[in-house]
Structures are given as structure tokens and as C-alpha cells.
């Protein structure tokens, strides 16, 4: 069993990291890896501008079907979902960013716990996010 999974792997839904974009980013905060999850284009665009990251322009349909994840100083390799928890596994990488999509089709419309884990099972960052209904 993987170090970050607390149940047998067959009890998890594997999540695809869709359309990942990666690059270099100068972290002005001198902080540990962190991330943001977006469900609307305006908030996403404002955050990308404020952090000096490249703009992406997801369609309204994409924003209905997917969450946009912006990861700073951490690169995600794979993800898993079980009950109300999304576990995203990867590696810390200083001065990097990653932007990708996660499907919402498995997620109930309520608050979910999102967490970044290393391959060794160390929990790096986490956030609770309310999943909004598709429009």
C-alpha cells in the first residue's frame, strides 16, 4: 500500500491530472508549498495575475466540469479520491508552478478535504474546499 493511503488502494477513485502546465516561478513569500482551487474564471484570472503566473482561459463548460488547481512549489503526479478526501501526490520543487484540471464528476456538492502528499506519505499542504454545483 502507498504511504499516503490509509485504506487499500481499491477503495480509492484514481484522479487524472488533466492538461498540466508547469514552469518556473519565483516565490516571494519564502514559504512551503501551497495551492489554490478555483471554480470560477474571474477568481482564477485575478490570482494568476497577482502571482505573476501565465494566464489560462478555461471555457464556461470546462469550469462547470472541472476544478482548476494552481500548485506552487509542488508538482502533482497523481491523485485519489475517497469519501470526502482528495489526496494529491507529488514532490516539492522550489520555484515551480503547476496548473491543472481535476474532474468534478466524482465529487459531492459539499466541503471536501484536499491534501498534498509526498511519495513518502508526508502531508505537505491542505485546504477544505466547498464544491459548487455546475451551472
PDB file of C-alpha atoms in Angstrom:
ATOM      1  CA  UNK A   1       0.000   0.000   0.000  1.00  0.00           C
ATOM      2  CA  UNK A   2       1.167   3.540  -0.728  1.00  0.00           C
ATOM      3  CA  UNK A   3       2.323   5.503   2.322  1.00  0.00           C
ATOM      4  CA  UNK A   4      -0.243   8.263   1.845  1.00  0.00           C
ATOM      5  CA  UNK A   5      -3.287   5.975   1.543  1.00  0.00           C
ATOM      6  CA  UNK A   6      -4.951   4.972   4.803  1.00  0.00           C
ATOM      7  CA  UNK A   7      -7.173   2.336   3.128  1.00  0.00           C
ATOM      8  CA  UNK A   8      -6.499  -0.318   0.462  1.00  0.00           C
ATOM      9  CA  UNK A   9      -5.956   1.322  -2.937  1.00  0.00           C
ATOM     10  CA  UNK A  10      -9.024  -0.395  -4.437  1.00  0.00           C
ATOM     11  CA  UNK A  11     -11.185   1.791  -2.179  1.00  0.00           C
ATOM     12  CA  UNK A  12      -9.995   4.985  -3.938  1.00  0.00           C
ATOM     13  CA  UNK A  13     -11.047   6.532  -7.233  1.00  0.00           C
ATOM     14  CA  UNK A  14      -7.895   7.441  -9.187  1.00  0.00           C
ATOM     15  CA  UNK A  15      -7.941  11.028 -10.448  1.00  0.00           C
ATOM     16  CA  UNK A  16      -6.269  12.200 -13.641  1.00  0.00           C
ATOM     17  CA  UNK A  17      -4.146  15.326 -13.694  1.00  0.00           C
ATOM     18  CA  UNK A  18      -5.665  16.912 -16.804  1.00  0.00           C
ATOM     19  CA  UNK A  19      -3.840  19.352 -19.081  1.00  0.00           C
ATOM     20  CA  UNK A  20      -0.966  20.150 -16.693  1.00  0.00           C
ATOM     21  CA  UNK A  21       1.121  23.252 -17.300  1.00  0.00           C
ATOM     22  CA  UNK A  22       4.373  23.643 -15.438  1.00  0.00           C
ATOM     23  CA  UNK A  23       7.127  26.203 -15.261  1.00  0.00           C
ATOM     24  CA  UNK A  24       9.427  28.296 -13.142  1.00  0.00           C
ATOM     25  CA  UNK A  25       8.063  30.722 -10.562  1.00  0.00           C
ATOM     26  CA  UNK A  26       9.944  32.958  -8.146  1.00  0.00           C
ATOM     27  CA  UNK A  27       8.361  32.544  -4.718  1.00  0.00           C
ATOM     28  CA  UNK A  28       8.414  35.958  -2.987  1.00  0.00           C
ATOM     29  CA  UNK A  29       6.918  34.510   0.205  1.00  0.00           C
ATOM     30  CA  UNK A  30       9.696  32.127   1.281  1.00  0.00           C
ATOM     31  CA  UNK A  31       7.025  29.647   2.298  1.00  0.00           C
ATOM     32  CA  UNK A  32       6.323  25.943   1.996  1.00  0.00           C
ATOM     33  CA  UNK A  33       4.364  24.557  -0.972  1.00  0.00           C
ATOM     34  CA  UNK A  34       0.771  25.722  -1.226  1.00  0.00           C
ATOM     35  CA  UNK A  35      -2.137  25.603  -3.658  1.00  0.00           C
ATOM     36  CA  UNK A  36      -5.400  27.207  -4.687  1.00  0.00           C
ATOM     37  CA  UNK A  37      -8.512  25.602  -6.142  1.00  0.00           C
ATOM     38  CA  UNK A  38     -10.787  27.562  -8.460  1.00  0.00           C
ATOM     39  CA  UNK A  39     -14.311  27.059  -9.696  1.00  0.00           C
ATOM     40  CA  UNK A  40     -14.784  30.392 -11.482  1.00  0.00           C
ATOM     41  CA  UNK A  41     -12.787  32.147 -14.188  1.00  0.00           C
ATOM     42  CA  UNK A  42     -12.665  35.628 -12.656  1.00  0.00           C
ATOM     43  CA  UNK A  43     -11.078  34.483  -9.386  1.00  0.00           C
ATOM     44  CA  UNK A  44      -8.643  32.261 -11.287  1.00  0.00           C
ATOM     45  CA  UNK A  45      -7.573  35.082 -13.629  1.00  0.00           C
ATOM     46  CA  UNK A  46      -7.072  37.511 -10.721  1.00  0.00           C
ATOM     47  CA  UNK A  47      -4.923  35.019  -8.777  1.00  0.00           C
ATOM     48  CA  UNK A  48      -2.769  34.159 -11.794  1.00  0.00           C
ATOM     49  CA  UNK A  49      -2.116  37.858 -12.420  1.00  0.00           C
ATOM     50  CA  UNK A  50      -1.341  38.603  -8.768  1.00  0.00           C
ATOM     51  CA  UNK A  51       1.195  35.751  -8.597  1.00  0.00           C
ATOM     52  CA  UNK A  52       2.779  36.520 -11.974  1.00  0.00           C
ATOM     53  CA  UNK A  53       1.716  33.183 -13.473  1.00  0.00           C
ATOM     54  CA  UNK A  54       0.735  32.590 -17.106  1.00  0.00           C
ATOM     55  CA  UNK A  55      -2.915  33.139 -17.878  1.00  0.00           C
ATOM     56  CA  UNK A  56      -5.170  30.301 -18.930  1.00  0.00           C
ATOM     57  CA  UNK A  57      -8.663  30.810 -20.270  1.00  0.00           C
ATOM     58  CA  UNK A  58     -10.891  27.838 -19.498  1.00  0.00           C
ATOM     59  CA  UNK A  59     -14.285  27.826 -21.161  1.00  0.00           C
ATOM     60  CA  UNK A  60     -17.503  28.088 -19.159  1.00  0.00           C
ATOM     61  CA  UNK A  61     -18.094  24.389 -19.869  1.00  0.00           C
ATOM     62  CA  UNK A  62     -14.644  23.483 -18.506  1.00  0.00           C
ATOM     63  CA  UNK A  63     -15.331  25.487 -15.342  1.00  0.00           C
ATOM     64  CA  UNK A  64     -18.606  23.570 -14.893  1.00  0.00           C
ATOM     65  CA  UNK A  65     -16.929  20.182 -15.294  1.00  0.00           C
ATOM     66  CA  UNK A  66     -13.527  20.743 -13.690  1.00  0.00           C
ATOM     67  CA  UNK A  67     -11.734  22.333 -10.784  1.00  0.00           C
ATOM     68  CA  UNK A  68      -8.622  24.314 -11.679  1.00  0.00           C
ATOM     69  CA  UNK A  69      -5.737  23.660  -9.286  1.00  0.00           C
ATOM     70  CA  UNK A  70      -2.805  26.072  -9.044  1.00  0.00           C
ATOM     71  CA  UNK A  71       0.103  24.464  -7.216  1.00  0.00           C
ATOM     72  CA  UNK A  72       3.129  26.486  -6.120  1.00  0.00           C
ATOM     73  CA  UNK A  73       6.441  24.841  -5.215  1.00  0.00           C
ATOM     74  CA  UNK A  74       4.908  21.355  -5.575  1.00  0.00           C
ATOM     75  CA  UNK A  75       4.388  19.202  -8.688  1.00  0.00           C
ATOM     76  CA  UNK A  76       1.487  16.722  -8.617  1.00  0.00           C
ATOM     77  CA  UNK A  77       1.968  13.316 -10.248  1.00  0.00           C
ATOM     78  CA  UNK A  78      -1.340  11.612  -9.391  1.00  0.00           C
ATOM     79  CA  UNK A  79      -4.470  11.916  -7.294  1.00  0.00           C
ATOM     80  CA  UNK A  80      -7.008   9.806  -5.414  1.00  0.00           C
ATOM     81  CA  UNK A  81     -10.490  10.415  -4.074  1.00  0.00           C
ATOM     82  CA  UNK A  82     -12.282   8.578  -1.275  1.00  0.00           C
ATOM     83  CA  UNK A  83     -15.388   9.726   0.582  1.00  0.00           C
ATOM     84  CA  UNK A  84     -14.691  13.441   1.298  1.00  0.00           C
ATOM     85  CA  UNK A  85     -10.912  13.486   0.802  1.00  0.00           C
ATOM     86  CA  UNK A  86      -8.818  14.241  -2.276  1.00  0.00           C
ATOM     87  CA  UNK A  87      -5.186  13.153  -1.949  1.00  0.00           C
ATOM     88  CA  UNK A  88      -2.778  14.635  -4.476  1.00  0.00           C
ATOM     89  CA  UNK A  89       0.655  13.025  -4.562  1.00  0.00           C
ATOM     90  CA  UNK A  90       3.841  14.535  -5.904  1.00  0.00           C
ATOM     91  CA  UNK A  91       7.087  16.183  -4.950  1.00  0.00           C
ATOM     92  CA  UNK A  92       8.199  19.524  -3.589  1.00  0.00           C
ATOM     93  CA  UNK A  93      10.002  21.536  -6.247  1.00  0.00           C
ATOM     94  CA  UNK A  94      11.146  25.011  -5.273  1.00  0.00           C
ATOM     95  CA  UNK A  95      10.406  27.919  -7.579  1.00  0.00           C
ATOM     96  CA  UNK A  96       7.940  25.982  -9.703  1.00  0.00           C
ATOM     97  CA  UNK A  97       4.266  26.181 -10.530  1.00  0.00           C
ATOM     98  CA  UNK A  98       1.759  23.740 -11.941  1.00  0.00           C
ATOM     99  CA  UNK A  99      -1.747  24.471 -13.189  1.00  0.00           C
ATOM    100  CA  UNK A 100      -4.083  21.586 -13.981  1.00  0.00           C
ATOM    101  CA  UNK A 101      -7.702  20.444 -14.061  1.00  0.00           C
ATOM    102  CA  UNK A 102      -9.448  17.831 -11.898  1.00  0.00           C
ATOM    103  CA  UNK A 103     -12.811  16.444 -12.895  1.00  0.00           C
ATOM    104  CA  UNK A 104     -15.701  17.248 -10.554  1.00  0.00           C
ATOM    105  CA  UNK A 105     -17.781  14.259 -11.648  1.00  0.00           C
ATOM    106  CA  UNK A 106     -16.886  12.154  -8.591  1.00  0.00           C
ATOM    107  CA  UNK A 107     -17.202  14.931  -6.019  1.00  0.00           C
ATOM    108  CA  UNK A 108     -20.351  15.517  -3.981  1.00  0.00           C
ATOM    109  CA  UNK A 109     -21.524  19.124  -3.733  1.00  0.00           C
ATOM    110  CA  UNK A 110     -20.177  19.749  -0.256  1.00  0.00           C
ATOM    111  CA  UNK A 111     -16.921  20.550   1.513  1.00  0.00           C
ATOM    112  CA  UNK A 112     -14.012  18.275   0.566  1.00  0.00           C
ATOM    113  CA  UNK A 113     -10.584  17.989   2.142  1.00  0.00           C
ATOM    114  CA  UNK A 114      -7.774  18.434  -0.416  1.00  0.00           C
ATOM    115  CA  UNK A 115      -4.248  17.485   0.659  1.00  0.00           C
ATOM    116  CA  UNK A 116      -0.795  17.334  -0.946  1.00  0.00           C
ATOM    117  CA  UNK A 117       1.364  14.336  -0.024  1.00  0.00           C
ATOM    118  CA  UNK A 118       4.897  13.306  -0.881  1.00  0.00           C
ATOM    119  CA  UNK A 119       5.594   9.773  -2.105  1.00  0.00           C
ATOM    120  CA  UNK A 120       6.892   9.048   1.405  1.00  0.00           C
ATOM    121  CA  UNK A 121       3.499   9.880   2.921  1.00  0.00           C
ATOM    122  CA  UNK A 122       4.290  13.312   4.373  1.00  0.00           C
ATOM    123  CA  UNK A 123       1.312  15.685   4.284  1.00  0.00           C
ATOM    124  CA  UNK A 124       2.658  18.959   2.892  1.00  0.00           C
ATOM    125  CA  UNK A 125      -0.351  21.242   2.470  1.00  0.00           C
ATOM    126  CA  UNK A 126      -4.121  21.032   2.743  1.00  0.00           C
ATOM    127  CA  UNK A 127      -7.299  23.036   2.339  1.00  0.00           C
ATOM    128  CA  UNK A 128     -11.025  22.414   2.726  1.00  0.00           C
ATOM    129  CA  UNK A 129     -12.990  23.493  -0.341  1.00  0.00           C
ATOM    130  CA  UNK A 130     -16.728  23.632  -0.909  1.00  0.00           C
ATOM    131  CA  UNK A 131     -17.594  22.103  -4.274  1.00  0.00           C
ATOM    132  CA  UNK A 132     -20.183  24.228  -6.046  1.00  0.00           C
ATOM    133  CA  UNK A 133     -22.919  22.901  -8.289  1.00  0.00           C
ATOM    134  CA  UNK A 134     -22.426  23.068 -12.028  1.00  0.00           C
ATOM    135  CA  UNK A 135     -24.316  25.875 -13.701  1.00  0.00           C
TER     136      UNK A 135
END
